[in-house]
PDB file of C-alpha atoms and ligand atoms in Angstrom:
ATOM      1  CA  UNK U 189      -9.550 -38.850  21.551  1.00 49.00           C
ATOM      2  CA  UNK U 190     -12.866 -37.999  22.531  1.00 52.00           C
ATOM      3  CA  UNK U 191     -15.230 -35.917  20.828  1.00 52.00           C
ATOM      4  CA  UNK U 192     -15.325 -33.191  23.693  1.00 54.00           C
ATOM      5  CA  UNK U 193     -11.404 -33.024  23.563  1.00 54.00           C
ATOM      6  CA  UNK U 194     -11.366 -33.056  19.623  1.00 53.00           C
ATOM      7  CA  UNK U 195     -13.730 -30.340  19.314  1.00 54.00           C
ATOM      8  CA  UNK U 196     -11.258 -27.934  22.296  1.00 53.00           C
ATOM      9  CA  UNK U 197      -8.085 -28.988  20.281  1.00 53.00           C
ATOM     10  CA  UNK U 198     -10.044 -28.048  16.973  1.00 54.00           C
ATOM     11  CA  UNK U 199     -11.492 -24.459  18.474  1.00 51.00           C
ATOM     12  CA  UNK U 200      -7.912 -24.094  19.924  1.00 51.00           C
ATOM     13  CA  UNK U 201      -6.207 -24.638  16.419  1.00 50.00           C
ATOM     14  CA  UNK U 202      -8.373 -22.310  14.705  1.00 49.00           C
ATOM     15  CA  UNK U 203      -7.878 -19.629  17.002  1.00 49.00           C
ATOM     16  CA  UNK U 204      -4.131 -19.813  17.290  1.00 46.00           C
ATOM     17  CA  UNK U 205      -4.345 -19.738  13.333  1.00 45.00           C
ATOM     18  CA  UNK U 206      -6.358 -16.477  13.541  1.00 44.00           C
ATOM     19  CA  UNK U 207      -3.862 -15.085  15.833  1.00 44.00           C
ATOM     20  CA  UNK U 208      -1.026 -16.097  13.755  1.00 44.00           C
ATOM     21  CA  UNK U 209      -2.767 -14.906  10.354  1.00 41.00           C
ATOM     22  CA  UNK U 210      -2.573 -11.267  11.841  1.00 60.00           C
ATOM     23  CA  UNK U 211       1.204 -11.271  11.052  1.00 86.00           C
ATOM     24  CA  UNK U 212       0.996 -12.912   7.920  1.00 92.00           C
ATOM     25  CA  UNK U 213       0.821 -10.981   4.612  1.00 96.00           C
ATOM     26  CA  UNK U 214      -2.775 -10.654   3.717  1.00 96.00           C
ATOM     27  CA  UNK U 215      -4.682  -9.232   0.519  1.00 97.00           C
ATOM     28  CA  UNK U 216      -7.165  -7.177   3.234  1.00 97.00           C
ATOM     29  CA  UNK U 217      -4.346  -5.272   4.575  1.00 97.00           C
ATOM     30  CA  UNK U 218      -2.412  -4.783   1.104  1.00 98.00           C
ATOM     31  CA  UNK U 219      -5.586  -3.506  -0.209  1.00 98.00           C
ATOM     32  CA  UNK U 220      -5.952  -1.268   2.958  1.00 98.00           C
ATOM     33  CA  UNK U 221      -2.725   0.495   2.894  1.00 98.00           C
ATOM     34  CA  UNK U 222      -3.075   0.969  -0.960  1.00 98.00           C
ATOM     35  CA  UNK U 223      -6.788   2.696  -0.435  1.00 98.00           C
ATOM     36  CA  UNK U 224      -5.015   4.935   1.992  1.00 98.00           C
ATOM     37  CA  UNK U 225      -1.993   5.872   0.444  1.00 98.00           C
ATOM     38  CA  UNK U 226      -3.647   6.198  -3.124  1.00 98.00           C
ATOM     39  CA  UNK U 227      -6.637   8.109  -1.901  1.00 97.00           C
ATOM     40  CA  UNK U 228      -7.509  11.540  -2.944  1.00 96.00           C
ATOM     41  CA  UNK U 229      -7.146  12.892   0.418  1.00 97.00           C
ATOM     42  CA  UNK U 230      -3.241  11.874   0.301  1.00 96.00           C
ATOM     43  CA  UNK U 231      -2.908  14.062  -2.899  1.00 93.00           C
ATOM     44  CA  UNK U 232      -0.496  12.098  -4.538  1.00 95.00           C
ATOM     45  CA  UNK U 233       1.853  12.127  -1.471  1.00 97.00           C
ATOM     46  CA  UNK U 234       4.383  15.250  -2.982  1.00 96.00           C
ATOM     47  CA  UNK U 235       7.231  16.032  -0.960  1.00 96.00           C
ATOM     48  CA  UNK U 236       6.831  19.096   1.492  1.00 96.00           C
ATOM     49  CA  UNK U 237       3.526  18.733   1.636  1.00 96.00           C
ATOM     50  CA  UNK U 238       0.769  18.257   4.865  1.00 97.00           C
ATOM     51  CA  UNK U 239      -0.203  14.967   2.965  1.00 97.00           C
ATOM     52  CA  UNK U 240       3.218  13.869   2.654  1.00 96.00           C
ATOM     53  CA  UNK U 241       3.554  14.291   6.270  1.00 97.00           C
ATOM     54  CA  UNK U 242       0.593  12.155   6.948  1.00 98.00           C
ATOM     55  CA  UNK U 243       1.878   9.595   4.841  1.00 98.00           C
ATOM     56  CA  UNK U 244       5.293   9.670   6.991  1.00 98.00           C
ATOM     57  CA  UNK U 245       2.974   9.506  10.360  1.00 98.00           C
ATOM     58  CA  UNK U 246       1.101   6.582   8.837  1.00 98.00           C
ATOM     59  CA  UNK U 247       4.372   4.595   8.414  1.00 98.00           C
ATOM     60  CA  UNK U 248       5.437   5.468  11.602  1.00 98.00           C
ATOM     61  CA  UNK U 249       2.412   3.993  12.983  1.00 98.00           C
ATOM     62  CA  UNK U 250       2.299   0.679  11.110  1.00 98.00           C
ATOM     63  CA  UNK U 251       5.950   0.137  11.885  1.00 98.00           C
ATOM     64  CA  UNK U 252       5.367   0.533  15.921  1.00 97.00           C
ATOM     65  CA  UNK U 253       2.219  -1.804  15.273  1.00 96.00           C
ATOM     66  CA  UNK U 254       4.166  -4.435  13.726  1.00 97.00           C
ATOM     67  CA  UNK U 255       6.780  -4.394  16.612  1.00 96.00           C
ATOM     68  CA  UNK U 256       9.461  -2.716  14.099  1.00 98.00           C
ATOM     69  CA  UNK U 257      11.759  -0.413  16.238  1.00 97.00           C
ATOM     70  CA  UNK U 258      13.751   2.813  14.698  1.00 98.00           C
ATOM     71  CA  UNK U 259      17.395   2.475  14.017  1.00 97.00           C
ATOM     72  CA  UNK U 260      18.440   4.917  16.985  1.00 91.00           C
ATOM     73  CA  UNK U 261      16.230   7.473  18.282  1.00 94.00           C
ATOM     74  CA  UNK U 262      14.031   8.419  15.395  1.00 97.00           C
ATOM     75  CA  UNK U 263      12.252   6.659  12.545  1.00 98.00           C
ATOM     76  CA  UNK U 264      12.751   9.527  10.243  1.00 98.00           C
ATOM     77  CA  UNK U 265      15.850  10.997   8.235  1.00 98.00           C
ATOM     78  CA  UNK U 266      15.294  14.455   7.390  1.00 98.00           C
ATOM     79  CA  UNK U 267      16.652  15.718   3.912  1.00 98.00           C
ATOM     80  CA  UNK U 268      15.940  18.530   1.613  1.00 97.00           C
ATOM     81  CA  UNK U 269      14.686  17.762  -1.413  1.00 96.00           C
ATOM     82  CA  UNK U 270      15.206  20.097  -4.790  1.00 94.00           C
ATOM     83  CA  UNK U 271      12.206  19.837  -6.710  1.00 92.00           C
ATOM     84  CA  UNK U 272      11.811  19.122 -10.290  1.00 90.00           C
ATOM     85  CA  UNK U 273      10.634  22.199 -12.261  1.00 87.00           C
ATOM     86  CA  UNK U 274       9.487  22.607 -16.213  1.00 83.00           C
ATOM     87  CA  UNK U 275      12.272  23.019 -18.528  1.00 81.00           C
ATOM     88  CA  UNK U 276      13.208  27.233 -18.598  1.00 80.00           C
ATOM     89  CA  UNK U 277      11.797  27.796 -15.200  1.00 82.00           C
ATOM     90  CA  UNK U 278      14.508  29.524 -13.136  1.00 78.00           C
ATOM     91  CA  UNK U 279      12.830  28.963  -9.756  1.00 82.00           C
ATOM     92  CA  UNK U 280      14.201  25.972  -7.749  1.00 81.00           C
ATOM     93  CA  UNK U 281      11.903  25.115  -4.893  1.00 90.00           C
ATOM     94  CA  UNK U 282      13.504  23.351  -2.159  1.00 95.00           C
ATOM     95  CA  UNK U 283      11.416  21.501   0.377  1.00 96.00           C
ATOM     96  CA  UNK U 284      11.966  19.452   3.667  1.00 97.00           C
ATOM     97  CA  UNK U 285      11.074  15.811   3.612  1.00 97.00           C
ATOM     98  CA  UNK U 286      11.869  12.336   5.070  1.00 98.00           C
ATOM     99  CA  UNK U 287      12.932   8.896   4.716  1.00 98.00           C
ATOM    100  CA  UNK U 288      11.161   6.680   7.029  1.00 98.00           C
ATOM    101  CA  UNK U 289      13.454   4.001   8.349  1.00 98.00           C
ATOM    102  CA  UNK U 290      12.618   0.624  10.405  1.00 98.00           C
ATOM    103  CA  UNK U 291      14.830  -1.709  12.049  1.00 98.00           C
ATOM    104  CA  UNK U 292      14.670  -5.447  12.731  1.00 98.00           C
ATOM    105  CA  UNK U 293      17.780  -6.758  14.597  1.00 98.00           C
ATOM    106  CA  UNK U 294      19.005 -10.342  13.586  1.00 98.00           C
ATOM    107  CA  UNK U 295      19.269 -13.052  16.178  1.00 97.00           C
ATOM    108  CA  UNK U 296      22.979 -14.300  15.383  1.00 98.00           C
ATOM    109  CA  UNK U 297      25.632 -12.641  17.583  1.00 97.00           C
ATOM    110  CA  UNK U 298      28.021 -11.829  14.861  1.00 97.00           C
ATOM    111  CA  UNK U 299      25.842 -11.903  11.696  1.00 98.00           C
ATOM    112  CA  UNK U 300      23.442  -9.338  12.916  1.00 98.00           C
ATOM    113  CA  UNK U 301      26.064  -6.593  12.313  1.00 98.00           C
ATOM    114  CA  UNK U 302      25.259  -7.745   8.338  1.00 98.00           C
ATOM    115  CA  UNK U 303      22.160  -5.717   6.855  1.00 98.00           C
ATOM    116  CA  UNK U 304      19.712  -6.660   4.539  1.00 98.00           C
ATOM    117  CA  UNK U 305      17.989  -3.708   3.222  1.00 98.00           C
ATOM    118  CA  UNK U 306      14.442  -3.464   1.937  1.00 98.00           C
ATOM    119  CA  UNK U 307      13.377  -0.294   0.588  1.00 98.00           C
ATOM    120  CA  UNK U 308      10.236   1.399  -1.611  1.00 98.00           C
ATOM    121  CA  UNK U 309       9.365   4.879  -2.112  1.00 98.00           C
ATOM    122  CA  UNK U 310       6.503   6.332  -0.847  1.00 98.00           C
ATOM    123  CA  UNK U 311       6.031   9.637  -2.354  1.00 98.00           C
ATOM    124  CA  UNK U 312       4.718  10.311  -5.674  1.00 97.00           C
ATOM    125  CA  UNK U 313       3.827  13.364  -8.292  1.00 93.00           C
ATOM    126  CA  UNK U 314       1.133  15.152  -6.236  1.00 91.00           C
ATOM    127  CA  UNK U 315      -0.634  17.212  -8.988  1.00 85.00           C
ATOM    128  CA  UNK U 316       1.450  16.103 -11.818  1.00 83.00           C
ATOM    129  CA  UNK U 317       4.127  18.296 -12.479  1.00 81.00           C
ATOM    130  CA  UNK U 318       6.896  17.943 -15.215  1.00 83.00           C
ATOM    131  CA  UNK U 319       7.215  13.993 -14.708  1.00 85.00           C
ATOM    132  CA  UNK U 320       3.839  13.632 -15.759  1.00 87.00           C
ATOM    133  CA  UNK U 321       2.823  11.656 -18.693  1.00 85.00           C
ATOM    134  CA  UNK U 322      -0.225  14.438 -18.736  1.00 80.00           C
ATOM    135  CA  UNK U 323       1.332  17.401 -17.559  1.00 71.00           C
ATOM    136  CA  UNK U 324      -1.519  19.713 -18.540  1.00 71.00           C
ATOM    137  CA  UNK U 325      -4.134  17.664 -16.629  1.00 72.00           C
ATOM    138  CA  UNK U 326      -5.085  19.184 -13.256  1.00 76.00           C
ATOM    139  CA  UNK U 327      -5.880  15.950 -11.185  1.00 91.00           C
ATOM    140  CA  UNK U 328      -4.293  14.168  -8.538  1.00 93.00           C
ATOM    141  CA  UNK U 329      -2.017  11.588  -9.482  1.00 94.00           C
ATOM    142  CA  UNK U 330      -2.945   8.810  -7.051  1.00 96.00           C
ATOM    143  CA  UNK U 331       0.007   6.661  -7.902  1.00 97.00           C
ATOM    144  CA  UNK U 332      -1.475   3.251  -6.487  1.00 98.00           C
ATOM    145  CA  UNK U 333       0.956   1.380  -8.234  1.00 98.00           C
ATOM    146  CA  UNK U 334       3.573   3.914  -8.217  1.00 97.00           C
ATOM    147  CA  UNK U 335       4.447   3.529  -5.453  1.00 97.00           C
ATOM    148  CA  UNK U 336       1.879   2.718  -2.713  1.00 98.00           C
ATOM    149  CA  UNK U 337       2.006  -0.945  -3.965  1.00 98.00           C
ATOM    150  CA  UNK U 338       5.682  -1.095  -3.054  1.00 98.00           C
ATOM    151  CA  UNK U 339       5.108   0.781   0.300  1.00 98.00           C
ATOM    152  CA  UNK U 340       2.246  -1.493   1.011  1.00 98.00           C
ATOM    153  CA  UNK U 341       4.605  -4.440   0.362  1.00 98.00           C
ATOM    154  CA  UNK U 342       7.235  -2.817   2.569  1.00 98.00           C
ATOM    155  CA  UNK U 343       4.703  -3.069   5.525  1.00 98.00           C
ATOM    156  CA  UNK U 344       3.342  -6.350   4.850  1.00 98.00           C
ATOM    157  CA  UNK U 345       6.753  -8.022   4.519  1.00 98.00           C
ATOM    158  CA  UNK U 346       8.311  -5.854   7.277  1.00 98.00           C
ATOM    159  CA  UNK U 347       5.419  -6.910   9.878  1.00 98.00           C
ATOM    160  CA  UNK U 348       6.075 -10.669   8.983  1.00 98.00           C
ATOM    161  CA  UNK U 349       9.635 -10.217   9.216  1.00 98.00           C
ATOM    162  CA  UNK U 350       9.526  -8.619  12.828  1.00 97.00           C
ATOM    163  CA  UNK U 351       6.975 -11.474  13.937  1.00 97.00           C
ATOM    164  CA  UNK U 352       9.762 -13.865  12.726  1.00 96.00           C
ATOM    165  CA  UNK U 353      12.650 -11.807  13.672  1.00 96.00           C
ATOM    166  CA  UNK U 354      14.000 -14.924  15.702  1.00 96.00           C
ATOM    167  CA  UNK U 355      14.250 -16.633  12.106  1.00 96.00           C
ATOM    168  CA  UNK U 356      16.814 -14.036  11.081  1.00 98.00           C
ATOM    169  CA  UNK U 357      20.360 -14.206  11.515  1.00 98.00           C
ATOM    170  CA  UNK U 358      21.206 -10.982   9.714  1.00 98.00           C
ATOM    171  CA  UNK U 359      19.722  -7.682  10.461  1.00 98.00           C
ATOM    172  CA  UNK U 360      16.954  -6.119   8.302  1.00 98.00           C
ATOM    173  CA  UNK U 361      16.416  -2.343   7.627  1.00 98.00           C
ATOM    174  CA  UNK U 362      13.297  -1.362   5.674  1.00 98.00           C
ATOM    175  CA  UNK U 363      13.492   2.008   4.272  1.00 98.00           C
ATOM    176  CA  UNK U 364      10.532   3.919   2.789  1.00 98.00           C
ATOM    177  CA  UNK U 365      12.198   6.726   0.491  1.00 98.00           C
ATOM    178  CA  UNK U 366      10.981  10.103   0.117  1.00 98.00           C
ATOM    179  CA  UNK U 367      11.220  12.111  -2.921  1.00 97.00           C
ATOM    180  CA  UNK U 368      11.955   9.382  -5.363  1.00 97.00           C
ATOM    181  CA  UNK U 369      10.068  10.811  -8.114  1.00 95.00           C
ATOM    182  CA  UNK U 370      11.944  14.127  -7.828  1.00 95.00           C
ATOM    183  CA  UNK U 371      15.311  12.048  -8.943  1.00 96.00           C
ATOM    184  CA  UNK U 372      15.892   9.237  -6.420  1.00 97.00           C
ATOM    185  CA  UNK U 373      16.724  11.920  -3.784  1.00 97.00           C
ATOM    186  CA  UNK U 374      15.729  10.074  -0.631  1.00 98.00           C
ATOM    187  CA  UNK U 375      18.098   6.749  -1.732  1.00 98.00           C
ATOM    188  CA  UNK U 376      21.132   9.219  -2.795  1.00 98.00           C
ATOM    189  CA  UNK U 377      20.621  11.141   0.326  1.00 98.00           C
ATOM    190  CA  UNK U 378      20.735   8.077   2.539  1.00 98.00           C
ATOM    191  CA  UNK U 379      23.777   6.363   0.861  1.00 98.00           C
ATOM    192  CA  UNK U 380      25.223   9.604   1.510  1.00 98.00           C
ATOM    193  CA  UNK U 381      24.472   9.988   5.171  1.00 98.00           C
ATOM    194  CA  UNK U 382      24.031   5.890   6.157  1.00 97.00           C
ATOM    195  CA  UNK U 383      22.875   5.403   9.371  1.00 97.00           C
ATOM    196  CA  UNK U 384      24.906   2.038   9.287  1.00 97.00           C
ATOM    197  CA  UNK U 385      28.150   1.585   7.843  1.00 98.00           C
ATOM    198  CA  UNK U 386      27.568   0.634   3.739  1.00 98.00           C
ATOM    199  CA  UNK U 387      29.815  -2.067   4.054  1.00 97.00           C
ATOM    200  CA  UNK U 388      27.416  -3.950   6.455  1.00 98.00           C
ATOM    201  CA  UNK U 389      24.936  -3.647   3.716  1.00 98.00           C
ATOM    202  CA  UNK U 390      24.966  -7.164   2.075  1.00 98.00           C
ATOM    203  CA  UNK U 391      21.995  -6.746  -0.109  1.00 98.00           C
ATOM    204  CA  UNK U 392      19.442  -3.959  -0.869  1.00 98.00           C
ATOM    205  CA  UNK U 393      15.965  -5.208  -2.263  1.00 98.00           C
ATOM    206  CA  UNK U 394      13.747  -2.069  -3.888  1.00 98.00           C
ATOM    207  CA  UNK U 395      10.214  -2.692  -4.711  1.00 98.00           C
ATOM    208  CA  UNK U 396       8.971   0.177  -7.542  1.00 98.00           C
ATOM    209  CA  UNK U 397       5.502  -0.687  -8.904  1.00 98.00           C
ATOM    210  CA  UNK U 398       4.567  -4.011  -8.109  1.00 98.00           C
ATOM    211  CA  UNK U 399       0.799  -4.087  -7.795  1.00 98.00           C
ATOM    212  CA  UNK U 400      -0.011  -4.909 -11.482  1.00 98.00           C
ATOM    213  CA  UNK U 401       1.122  -8.596 -11.809  1.00 98.00           C
ATOM    214  CA  UNK U 402      -0.290  -9.824 -15.471  1.00 98.00           C
ATOM    215  CA  UNK U 403      -1.990 -13.422 -15.955  1.00 97.00           C
ATOM    216  CA  UNK U 404       1.195 -15.252 -16.378  1.00 98.00           C
ATOM    217  CA  UNK U 405       2.346 -14.085 -12.884  1.00 98.00           C
ATOM    218  CA  UNK U 406       5.577 -12.477 -14.129  1.00 98.00           C
ATOM    219  CA  UNK U 407       7.645 -10.702 -11.412  1.00 98.00           C
ATOM    220  CA  UNK U 408      10.599  -8.814 -13.029  1.00 97.00           C
ATOM    221  CA  UNK U 409      13.785  -8.438 -11.113  1.00 97.00           C
ATOM    222  CA  UNK U 410      17.037  -6.556 -12.185  1.00 97.00           C
ATOM    223  CA  UNK U 411      20.593  -7.152 -10.346  1.00 97.00           C
ATOM    224  CA  UNK U 412      20.101 -10.849  -9.657  1.00 97.00           C
ATOM    225  CA  UNK U 413      23.689 -11.608 -10.575  1.00 97.00           C
ATOM    226  CA  UNK U 414      25.206  -8.830  -8.580  1.00 98.00           C
ATOM    227  CA  UNK U 415      25.531 -11.057  -5.470  1.00 98.00           C
ATOM    228  CA  UNK U 416      26.871 -14.484  -5.519  1.00 98.00           C
ATOM    229  CA  UNK U 417      24.206 -17.444  -6.136  1.00 97.00           C
ATOM    230  CA  UNK U 418      21.302 -14.607  -6.704  1.00 98.00           C
ATOM    231  CA  UNK U 419      20.253 -16.055 -10.223  1.00 98.00           C
ATOM    232  CA  UNK U 420      19.674 -19.096  -8.935  1.00 98.00           C
ATOM    233  CA  UNK U 421      18.270 -18.539  -5.747  1.00 98.00           C
ATOM    234  CA  UNK U 422      15.840 -15.774  -7.598  1.00 98.00           C
ATOM    235  CA  UNK U 423      14.950 -18.660 -10.048  1.00 98.00           C
ATOM    236  CA  UNK U 424      14.568 -21.490  -7.730  1.00 98.00           C
ATOM    237  CA  UNK U 425      12.065 -19.371  -5.541  1.00 98.00           C
ATOM    238  CA  UNK U 426       9.581 -18.477  -8.246  1.00 98.00           C
ATOM    239  CA  UNK U 427       7.641 -21.940  -8.078  1.00 96.00           C
ATOM    240  CA  UNK U 428       7.289 -22.483  -4.350  1.00 93.00           C
ATOM    241  CA  UNK U 429       6.193 -18.734  -4.383  1.00 95.00           C
ATOM    242  CA  UNK U 430       3.722 -19.543  -7.105  1.00 96.00           C
ATOM    243  CA  UNK U 431       5.172 -17.057  -9.424  1.00 98.00           C
ATOM    244  CA  UNK U 432       7.203 -16.582 -12.712  1.00 98.00           C
ATOM    245  CA  UNK U 433      10.368 -14.767 -11.865  1.00 98.00           C
ATOM    246  CA  UNK U 434      11.942 -12.854 -14.995  1.00 97.00           C
ATOM    247  CA  UNK U 435      15.342 -12.841 -13.573  1.00 97.00           C
ATOM    248  CA  UNK U 436      17.731 -10.404 -15.246  1.00 96.00           C
ATOM    249  CA  UNK U 437      21.396 -10.647 -14.272  1.00 95.00           C
ATOM    250  CA  UNK U 438      22.139  -6.567 -14.326  1.00 93.00           C
ATOM    251  CA  UNK U 439      20.033  -3.978 -16.211  1.00 82.00           C
ATOM    252  CA  UNK U 440      20.064  -2.163 -12.774  1.00 81.00           C
ATOM    253  CA  UNK U 441      17.875   1.239 -13.562  1.00 78.00           C
ATOM    254  CA  UNK U 442      15.298   3.258 -12.756  1.00 86.00           C
ATOM    255  CA  UNK U 443      14.492   3.540  -9.076  1.00 96.00           C
ATOM    256  CA  UNK U 444      16.259   3.850  -5.631  1.00 97.00           C
ATOM    257  CA  UNK U 445      18.151   0.554  -5.878  1.00 98.00           C
ATOM    258  CA  UNK U 446      20.260   2.418  -8.411  1.00 97.00           C
ATOM    259  CA  UNK U 447      21.818   4.863  -5.462  1.00 98.00           C
ATOM    260  CA  UNK U 448      22.965   1.644  -3.643  1.00 98.00           C
ATOM    261  CA  UNK U 449      24.506   0.006  -6.677  1.00 97.00           C
ATOM    262  CA  UNK U 450      26.610   2.852  -7.719  1.00 96.00           C
ATOM    263  CA  UNK U 451      28.184   2.263  -3.696  1.00 97.00           C
ATOM    264  CA  UNK U 452      29.259  -1.094  -4.859  1.00 97.00           C
ATOM    265  CA  UNK U 453      26.144  -2.843  -3.003  1.00 98.00           C
ATOM    266  CA  UNK U 454      24.276  -5.973  -4.572  1.00 98.00           C
ATOM    267  CA  UNK U 455      20.457  -5.039  -5.171  1.00 98.00           C
ATOM    268  CA  UNK U 456      17.382  -6.587  -6.772  1.00 98.00           C
ATOM    269  CA  UNK U 457      14.894  -4.143  -8.570  1.00 98.00           C
ATOM    270  CA  UNK U 458      11.539  -5.621  -8.428  1.00 98.00           C
ATOM    271  CA  UNK U 459       8.426  -4.521 -10.805  1.00 98.00           C
ATOM    272  CA  UNK U 460       5.349  -6.109 -12.009  1.00 98.00           C
ATOM    273  CA  UNK U 461       5.883  -3.894 -15.504  1.00 96.00           C
ATOM    274  CA  UNK U 462       4.664  -0.901 -17.025  1.00 95.00           C
ATOM    275  CA  UNK U 463       1.093   0.354 -18.235  1.00 96.00           C
ATOM    276  CA  UNK U 464      -1.077   3.197 -19.781  1.00 96.00           C
ATOM    277  CA  UNK U 465      -1.898   4.452 -16.539  1.00 95.00           C
ATOM    278  CA  UNK U 466       1.938   5.213 -15.599  1.00 96.00           C
ATOM    279  CA  UNK U 467       2.471   8.619 -14.210  1.00 95.00           C
ATOM    280  CA  UNK U 468      -1.133   9.740 -15.164  1.00 94.00           C
ATOM    281  CA  UNK U 469      -3.999  10.577 -12.625  1.00 95.00           C
ATOM    282  CA  UNK U 470      -5.694   7.027 -13.871  1.00 95.00           C
ATOM    283  CA  UNK U 471      -3.001   5.362 -11.590  1.00 96.00           C
ATOM    284  CA  UNK U 472      -5.918   4.235  -9.132  1.00 97.00           C
ATOM    285  CA  UNK U 473      -6.284   1.446  -6.515  1.00 98.00           C
ATOM    286  CA  UNK U 474      -9.226  -0.200  -8.221  1.00 97.00           C
ATOM    287  CA  UNK U 475      -6.545  -1.482 -11.039  1.00 98.00           C
ATOM    288  CA  UNK U 476      -4.235  -3.081  -8.573  1.00 98.00           C
ATOM    289  CA  UNK U 477      -3.958  -6.982  -8.383  1.00 98.00           C
ATOM    290  CA  UNK U 478      -4.262  -7.692  -5.036  1.00 98.00           C
ATOM    291  CA  UNK U 479      -3.832 -11.277  -5.308  1.00 98.00           C
ATOM    292  CA  UNK U 480      -0.727 -10.881  -7.156  1.00 98.00           C
ATOM    293  CA  UNK U 481       0.986  -8.310  -4.963  1.00 98.00           C
ATOM    294  CA  UNK U 482       0.783 -11.164  -2.236  1.00 98.00           C
ATOM    295  CA  UNK U 483       2.555 -13.255  -4.279  1.00 98.00           C
ATOM    296  CA  UNK U 484       4.862 -10.617  -4.597  1.00 98.00           C
ATOM    297  CA  UNK U 485       5.365 -10.094  -1.009  1.00 98.00           C
ATOM    298  CA  UNK U 486       5.737 -13.755  -0.363  1.00 98.00           C
ATOM    299  CA  UNK U 487       8.402 -14.041  -3.133  1.00 98.00           C
ATOM    300  CA  UNK U 488      10.531 -11.348  -1.599  1.00 98.00           C
ATOM    301  CA  UNK U 489       9.870 -12.501   2.157  1.00 98.00           C
ATOM    302  CA  UNK U 490      11.396 -15.589   0.755  1.00 98.00           C
ATOM    303  CA  UNK U 491      14.369 -14.360  -0.784  1.00 98.00           C
ATOM    304  CA  UNK U 492      15.039 -11.983   2.515  1.00 98.00           C
ATOM    305  CA  UNK U 493      14.902 -14.922   4.750  1.00 98.00           C
ATOM    306  CA  UNK U 494      16.865 -17.019   2.505  1.00 98.00           C
ATOM    307  CA  UNK U 495      19.923 -14.261   1.971  1.00 98.00           C
ATOM    308  CA  UNK U 496      19.641 -13.200   5.732  1.00 98.00           C
ATOM    309  CA  UNK U 497      20.250 -16.904   6.895  1.00 98.00           C
ATOM    310  CA  UNK U 498      22.975 -17.957   4.408  1.00 97.00           C
ATOM    311  CA  UNK U 499      26.193 -19.435   5.758  1.00 96.00           C
ATOM    312  CA  UNK U 500      27.952 -18.260   2.456  1.00 97.00           C
ATOM    313  CA  UNK U 501      28.889 -14.585   2.770  1.00 97.00           C
ATOM    314  CA  UNK U 502      27.216 -12.411   0.383  1.00 98.00           C
ATOM    315  CA  UNK U 503      29.810 -10.948  -1.956  1.00 97.00           C
ATOM    316  CA  UNK U 504      29.142  -8.016  -4.330  1.00 98.00           C
ATOM    317  CA  UNK U 505      29.795  -8.948  -7.922  1.00 97.00           C
ATOM    318  CA  UNK U 506      30.240  -6.264 -10.565  1.00 94.00           C
ATOM    319  CA  UNK U 507      29.014  -6.498 -14.015  1.00 93.00           C
ATOM    320  CA  UNK U 508      31.817  -7.546 -16.347  1.00 88.00           C
ATOM    321  CA  UNK U 509      31.811  -5.373 -19.475  1.00 81.00           C
ATOM    322  CA  UNK U 510      33.662  -5.642 -22.378  1.00 71.00           C
TER     323      UNK U 510
HETATM  324 ZN1  LIG C  82       7.179   6.971 -10.852  1.00 67.10          ZN
END
C-alpha cells in the first residue's frame, strides 16, 4: 500500500468511526439528557404539569431522531393518575399524564412476535410532596438519579438497539413510564391496557436510579432467577462490560418492573444503590457518575441482545416459597 492510499484509508476509517459513534452510547449524550431532564426548568417533572408535557415531547423527539417508531399510531398512552396527598387530606387530585412507548421490530419472521420490554420512569416529585424526604422544604426535586438517569439510559440504549435492529431477532418495546412516584401508576396502567399481548412479553428490564455507580462498579439487579438462565447470563456479562454485577435471584421490589412481575412476566430491576440525596432537592446532575452510567448502558444492551437472540425459549420461573 502506498502512502497516499494508506492516508485515504486512514481518513475513511476515521470518518466511518465518527459516523458509527453517534449511534453508540456516549457519556456526552447521557450527560445532555440528564442535564435537560433534571434542569430546574423541568421543575421536577411532576405528572400533569406543563413541564411534564415538555419532557414527553423531548422523549418523542429523541425516539424519532433515533429511528424508533411508535407501536401503532401514537407514541403516547394517556392515563389518569391519582396524586398522592398528605395523610389526612381529603382532596384526591387527578391529572392526565402519559407513558411514552417506542417500538423496534425484530428481524426474525417468527421470533419478532416476542418482545423484550425496556423501561424507566421519567416523572419525579416536582416540589416534593408527601414522598419527599424533605417535605417541608420548597425546592425543585430535580431527580437527576431518580430517574433522569434511567430515562437517559433508555434513550441511549434505545438508540443503539434501533441502529443495530437487524441484529435483533425478537422485538423490543421501550417504555418511559409516567407517574411512578405516585405508586407505579404508569406501569400498572400499561399491564392492564397492554398495547401488545402480555404473554408475548418474555422479559421486562427496568432501570430506576442507575446514575450513582460506586468505585467498585457495582450494579444491583433483582429478578435474575425469574427467567431460565438469567442468573448465569447476568453474572457472565459483568466482566466483558467492565462492571461488578450484584445478581439477586428475586427480591423483586420497588419500581415499575413489579407491575410486570405480578402478571407472571420475567423481570430484571436495575439500580446503582441509594444515597443521602434520595428524594431530596439535592439529587442533582453534578453528582451523577456519567462514566459509570455508560457502563450500565453497555451491560444492559448486551443483556438485551443476548436475550433477544436466544435460541432457547424464555420462560417465567416463579419464586419457590416454602
Ligand atoms: Zn423515586
